[in-house]
Amino acid sequence: MSIKPTAPRSGFRYTAQPSSQQFNKQGNAGEDRNRWNKQTAVRILAALILLAFLAWCAYGAFGPAAGTAQALPAQGALTLAVFAVAIWLWVFSPVGDTFVALGAAVVLVLMGVLPEADLFSSLGEDTIWLLLAAFVIAAGITATGLATRAAAWITAGANTPRQLVHLTTGVLVATAFAVPSTSGRAALAIPVFVALAKVLADRRRLVLALSLVFPSVILLSAVASYLGAGAHLITSQILAASGYEGFSFAGWLVYGLPLAFLSSHLCAELVLWMFTGKEDRAAPLSVGIDQLQKHSPVPLSGPLTVGQSRAALLVSAVVVLWCTEPLHQLHPAIVALLGSLLVASPGYGSVGLAKALKAVPWSMLIFMAATLTLGTALAGTGAADWLARSVLGPVAQLGSAAAWVFTVLVVVISAAAHLVIQSRSARSAVLIPLVVSLAPGVGVNAMAIALASTAAAGFCHTMTSSAKPVNLFSDIEGVETYKPADLLKLSAVLGPLMVVLVLVFAFWIWPAMGLPLFL
């Protein structure tokens, strides 16, 4: 303890001041208390808003408009109540997203809003089987080391930092067709990043830029593939449940790949300019396979192994069959199941079926099935239609500007939603039923605006908790990556850029490709 004189308003006294160590402990404790108090206040405020929303739903169902076409159906009110509570739990509770979604679906069944068959059949949806089989194929490809080897060979050809960043971006965009989840692609890419970071250890700014490019591009490029994120399948299923055609693998590829390619490379260039100096970008690179091999457990040189050759052939055949579905009429899920059987077959495959199934994120599949059930309930009970009319109805009064204003609002809200709902699939389950319900009333094509909303939701870079790839790359043992302040700095520019880019595609590029925005 140190003694320091103080001069109060009257008299003179000595007060004991804490040492620096004690001050730090007390300061940290004070910060924790302040943080806890703020979080508690936010939760209480959100709970009050939730109660007000529930009261509003009850008024809509049983108020003066009860029994009219404008009233909220009773089952719709129950669905909205359960859904609102689920959103609150997703945002503010430590309970897992899957537990909340499944619990909400079971409650709807118990209340008689949904028949039991709807809940059980959601687990048998073709999209669930498609994703399940795709994960088995991805496990087989990962086991051979093919993806790591291909990425290392491509990045080793870079002679400048700009070449390295854009070659890396191209590889990451391609992985959207091989691994059906952003977190799986991040886990696959980490060994490549670590090897590059070790080789470029003396170029700190470039390593920082690469650490931002990897997760950012993984998230933005997911829109290239129908299987790039579970949210894509949820969007298509909700469209189908609402009476629309939905998207096929080839259809999503046509509209999503150009956006994924352009947004990914723009993001890579943005990171390069924001986090490296002119000297960093001008200095030549010399990254050889031998250097990368020192930091990679996967053999990077020599001829391809038998397993790698078979894996390359298999994934190429599966993607081609997915894209040519109209010619052979084989359902994409059947193609994926055939591919998964081959990749796990005793004589031909590279991984046992039991081991591959252990790598499947079952929690995510159950979450998808449960959110599909919730989305179907919102659409089927009339809840989504009533909520969309009530909240966004004033937009319809804007006349010829309604469609434009509606589209801009949807894209902005979808891009910002990750600040509230961290799960990409949950965001689609919340937004898409509302968007699809209101779109025809304002003269907007439901399929086009659903695609725009899902694409905009791919921006989730603001915080380390916003997406799993961002979280994984924020803490890599032995490599210093980015800080939260770096993410905020990037997001302040990347967020508005993504909103503008999605709007450009929605208003002009997709209509030119055959997907009109306006009816």
PDB file of N, CA, C and O in Angstrom, residues 339-367:
ATOM      1  N   GLY A 339     -22.794 -40.041 -54.273  1.00  0.00           N
ATOM      2  CA  GLY A 339     -21.423 -39.596 -54.029  1.00  0.00           C
ATOM      3  C   GLY A 339     -20.933 -39.972 -52.643  1.00  0.00           C
ATOM      4  O   GLY A 339     -19.769 -40.377 -52.477  1.00  0.00           O
ATOM      5  N   SER A 340     -21.793 -39.869 -51.645  1.00  0.00           N
ATOM      6  CA  SER A 340     -21.386 -40.219 -50.281  1.00  0.00           C
ATOM      7  C   SER A 340     -21.128 -41.711 -50.146  1.00  0.00           C
ATOM      8  O   SER A 340     -20.225 -42.137 -49.418  1.00  0.00           O
ATOM      9  N   LEU A 341     -21.909 -42.525 -50.855  1.00  0.00           N
ATOM     10  CA  LEU A 341     -21.668 -43.968 -50.829  1.00  0.00           C
ATOM     11  C   LEU A 341     -20.330 -44.309 -51.476  1.00  0.00           C
ATOM     12  O   LEU A 341     -19.592 -45.188 -50.994  1.00  0.00           O
ATOM     13  N   LEU A 342     -20.007 -43.631 -52.569  1.00  0.00           N
ATOM     14  CA  LEU A 342     -18.721 -43.872 -53.230  1.00  0.00           C
ATOM     15  C   LEU A 342     -17.549 -43.449 -52.351  1.00  0.00           C
ATOM     16  O   LEU A 342     -16.555 -44.168 -52.227  1.00  0.00           O
ATOM     17  N   VAL A 343     -17.644 -42.255 -51.739  1.00  0.00           N
ATOM     18  CA  VAL A 343     -16.529 -41.742 -50.961  1.00  0.00           C
ATOM     19  C   VAL A 343     -16.307 -42.571 -49.692  1.00  0.00           C
ATOM     20  O   VAL A 343     -15.206 -42.566 -49.130  1.00  0.00           O
ATOM     21  N   ALA A 344     -17.344 -43.316 -49.273  1.00  0.00           N
ATOM     22  CA  ALA A 344     -17.218 -44.135 -48.066  1.00  0.00           C
ATOM     23  C   ALA A 344     -17.181 -45.629 -48.380  1.00  0.00           C
ATOM     24  O   ALA A 344     -17.198 -46.448 -47.451  1.00  0.00           O
ATOM     25  N   SER A 345     -17.135 -45.985 -49.667  1.00  0.00           N
ATOM     26  CA  SER A 345     -17.148 -47.405 -50.028  1.00  0.00           C
ATOM     27  C   SER A 345     -15.833 -48.074 -49.640  1.00  0.00           C
ATOM     28  O   SER A 345     -14.762 -47.454 -49.681  1.00  0.00           O
ATOM     29  N   PRO A 346     -15.869 -49.355 -49.256  1.00  0.00           N
ATOM     30  CA  PRO A 346     -14.660 -50.052 -48.770  1.00  0.00           C
ATOM     31  C   PRO A 346     -13.515 -50.090 -49.779  1.00  0.00           C
ATOM     32  O   PRO A 346     -12.361 -49.916 -49.424  1.00  0.00           O
ATOM     33  N   GLY A 347     -13.819 -50.273 -51.058  1.00  0.00           N
ATOM     34  CA  GLY A 347     -12.736 -50.411 -52.021  1.00  0.00           C
ATOM     35  C   GLY A 347     -12.295 -49.119 -52.671  1.00  0.00           C
ATOM     36  O   GLY A 347     -11.140 -48.965 -53.055  1.00  0.00           O
ATOM     37  N   TYR A 348     -13.206 -48.181 -52.776  1.00  0.00           N
ATOM     38  CA  TYR A 348     -12.933 -46.965 -53.545  1.00  0.00           C
ATOM     39  C   TYR A 348     -12.751 -45.731 -52.668  1.00  0.00           C
ATOM     40  O   TYR A 348     -11.964 -44.833 -52.987  1.00  0.00           O
ATOM     41  N   GLY A 349     -13.467 -45.691 -51.568  1.00  0.00           N
ATOM     42  CA  GLY A 349     -13.545 -44.464 -50.777  1.00  0.00           C
ATOM     43  C   GLY A 349     -12.307 -44.167 -49.957  1.00  0.00           C
ATOM     44  O   GLY A 349     -11.388 -44.982 -49.820  1.00  0.00           O
ATOM     45  N   SER A 350     -12.310 -42.952 -49.388  1.00  0.00           N
ATOM     46  CA  SER A 350     -11.166 -42.480 -48.598  1.00  0.00           C
ATOM     47  C   SER A 350     -11.477 -42.366 -47.112  1.00  0.00           C
ATOM     48  O   SER A 350     -10.610 -42.026 -46.323  1.00  0.00           O
ATOM     49  N   VAL A 351     -12.717 -42.639 -46.711  1.00  0.00           N
ATOM     50  CA  VAL A 351     -13.099 -42.534 -45.305  1.00  0.00           C
ATOM     51  C   VAL A 351     -14.236 -43.508 -45.035  1.00  0.00           C
ATOM     52  O   VAL A 351     -15.070 -43.766 -45.903  1.00  0.00           O
ATOM     53  N   GLY A 352     -14.235 -44.108 -43.852  1.00  0.00           N
ATOM     54  CA  GLY A 352     -15.319 -45.009 -43.486  1.00  0.00           C
ATOM     55  C   GLY A 352     -16.609 -44.248 -43.247  1.00  0.00           C
ATOM     56  O   GLY A 352     -16.599 -43.095 -42.805  1.00  0.00           O
ATOM     57  N   LEU A 353     -17.725 -44.885 -43.532  1.00  0.00           N
ATOM     58  CA  LEU A 353     -19.007 -44.205 -43.387  1.00  0.00           C
ATOM     59  C   LEU A 353     -19.259 -43.806 -41.931  1.00  0.00           C
ATOM     60  O   LEU A 353     -19.750 -42.698 -41.664  1.00  0.00           O
ATOM     61  N   ALA A 354     -18.904 -44.671 -40.993  1.00  0.00           N
ATOM     62  CA  ALA A 354     -19.121 -44.345 -39.584  1.00  0.00           C
ATOM     63  C   ALA A 354     -18.323 -43.116 -39.166  1.00  0.00           C
ATOM     64  O   ALA A 354     -18.831 -42.224 -38.470  1.00  0.00           O
ATOM     65  N   LYS A 355     -17.076 -43.054 -39.615  1.00  0.00           N
ATOM     66  CA  LYS A 355     -16.236 -41.892 -39.289  1.00  0.00           C
ATOM     67  C   LYS A 355     -16.768 -40.630 -39.954  1.00  0.00           C
ATOM     68  O   LYS A 355     -16.776 -39.551 -39.355  1.00  0.00           O
ATOM     69  N   ALA A 356     -17.215 -40.756 -41.202  1.00  0.00           N
ATOM     70  CA  ALA A 356     -17.742 -39.594 -41.917  1.00  0.00           C
ATOM     71  C   ALA A 356     -19.009 -39.071 -41.246  1.00  0.00           C
ATOM     72  O   ALA A 356     -19.213 -37.860 -41.129  1.00  0.00           O
ATOM     73  N   LEU A 357     -19.859 -39.991 -40.794  1.00  0.00           N
ATOM     74  CA  LEU A 357     -21.094 -39.577 -40.132  1.00  0.00           C
ATOM     75  C   LEU A 357     -20.819 -38.878 -38.804  1.00  0.00           C
ATOM     76  O   LEU A 357     -21.584 -38.012 -38.377  1.00  0.00           O
ATOM     77  N   LYS A 358     -19.719 -39.242 -38.157  1.00  0.00           N
ATOM     78  CA  LYS A 358     -19.354 -38.553 -36.919  1.00  0.00           C
ATOM     79  C   LYS A 358     -18.961 -37.102 -37.176  1.00  0.00           C
ATOM     80  O   LYS A 358     -19.062 -36.257 -36.288  1.00  0.00           O
ATOM     81  N   ALA A 359     -18.491 -36.820 -38.377  1.00  0.00           N
ATOM     82  CA  ALA A 359     -18.086 -35.456 -38.721  1.00  0.00           C
ATOM     83  C   ALA A 359     -19.264 -34.584 -39.139  1.00  0.00           C
ATOM     84  O   ALA A 359     -19.112 -33.374 -39.313  1.00  0.00           O
ATOM     85  N   VAL A 360     -20.437 -35.188 -39.308  1.00  0.00           N
ATOM     86  CA  VAL A 360     -21.620 -34.424 -39.713  1.00  0.00           C
ATOM     87  C   VAL A 360     -22.113 -33.590 -38.527  1.00  0.00           C
ATOM     88  O   VAL A 360     -22.276 -34.103 -37.424  1.00  0.00           O
ATOM     89  N   PRO A 361     -22.357 -32.300 -38.720  1.00  0.00           N
ATOM     90  CA  PRO A 361     -22.872 -31.452 -37.629  1.00  0.00           C
ATOM     91  C   PRO A 361     -24.364 -31.703 -37.418  1.00  0.00           C
ATOM     92  O   PRO A 361     -25.221 -30.943 -37.905  1.00  0.00           O
ATOM     93  N   TRP A 362     -24.680 -32.751 -36.683  1.00  0.00           N
ATOM     94  CA  TRP A 362     -26.078 -33.141 -36.509  1.00  0.00           C
ATOM     95  C   TRP A 362     -26.901 -32.035 -35.850  1.00  0.00           C
ATOM     96  O   TRP A 362     -28.082 -31.861 -36.159  1.00  0.00           O
ATOM     97  N   SER A 363     -26.263 -31.306 -34.949  1.00  0.00           N
ATOM     98  CA  SER A 363     -26.984 -30.209 -34.295  1.00  0.00           C
ATOM     99  C   SER A 363     -27.466 -29.196 -35.315  1.00  0.00           C
ATOM    100  O   SER A 363     -28.598 -28.690 -35.236  1.00  0.00           O
ATOM    101  N   MET A 364     -26.631 -28.908 -36.310  1.00  0.00           N
ATOM    102  CA  MET A 364     -27.015 -27.949 -37.347  1.00  0.00           C
ATOM    103  C   MET A 364     -28.159 -28.479 -38.200  1.00  0.00           C
ATOM    104  O   MET A 364     -29.091 -27.728 -38.564  1.00  0.00           O
ATOM    105  N   LEU A 365     -28.133 -29.766 -38.524  1.00  0.00           N
ATOM    106  CA  LEU A 365     -29.202 -30.347 -39.338  1.00  0.00           C
ATOM    107  C   LEU A 365     -30.536 -30.314 -38.588  1.00  0.00           C
ATOM    108  O   LEU A 365     -31.586 -30.011 -39.172  1.00  0.00           O
ATOM    109  N   ILE A 366     -30.489 -30.629 -37.289  1.00  0.00           N
ATOM    110  CA  ILE A 366     -31.724 -30.586 -36.491  1.00  0.00           C
ATOM    111  C   ILE A 366     -32.215 -29.150 -36.371  1.00  0.00           C
ATOM    112  O   ILE A 366     -33.418 -28.876 -36.417  1.00  0.00           O
ATOM    113  N   PHE A 367     -31.270 -28.220 -36.210  1.00  0.00           N
ATOM    114  CA  PHE A 367     -31.644 -26.812 -36.156  1.00  0.00           C
ATOM    115  C   PHE A 367     -32.341 -26.393 -37.445  1.00  0.00           C
ATOM    116  O   PHE A 367     -33.361 -25.692 -37.431  1.00  0.00           O
TER     117      PHE A 367
END
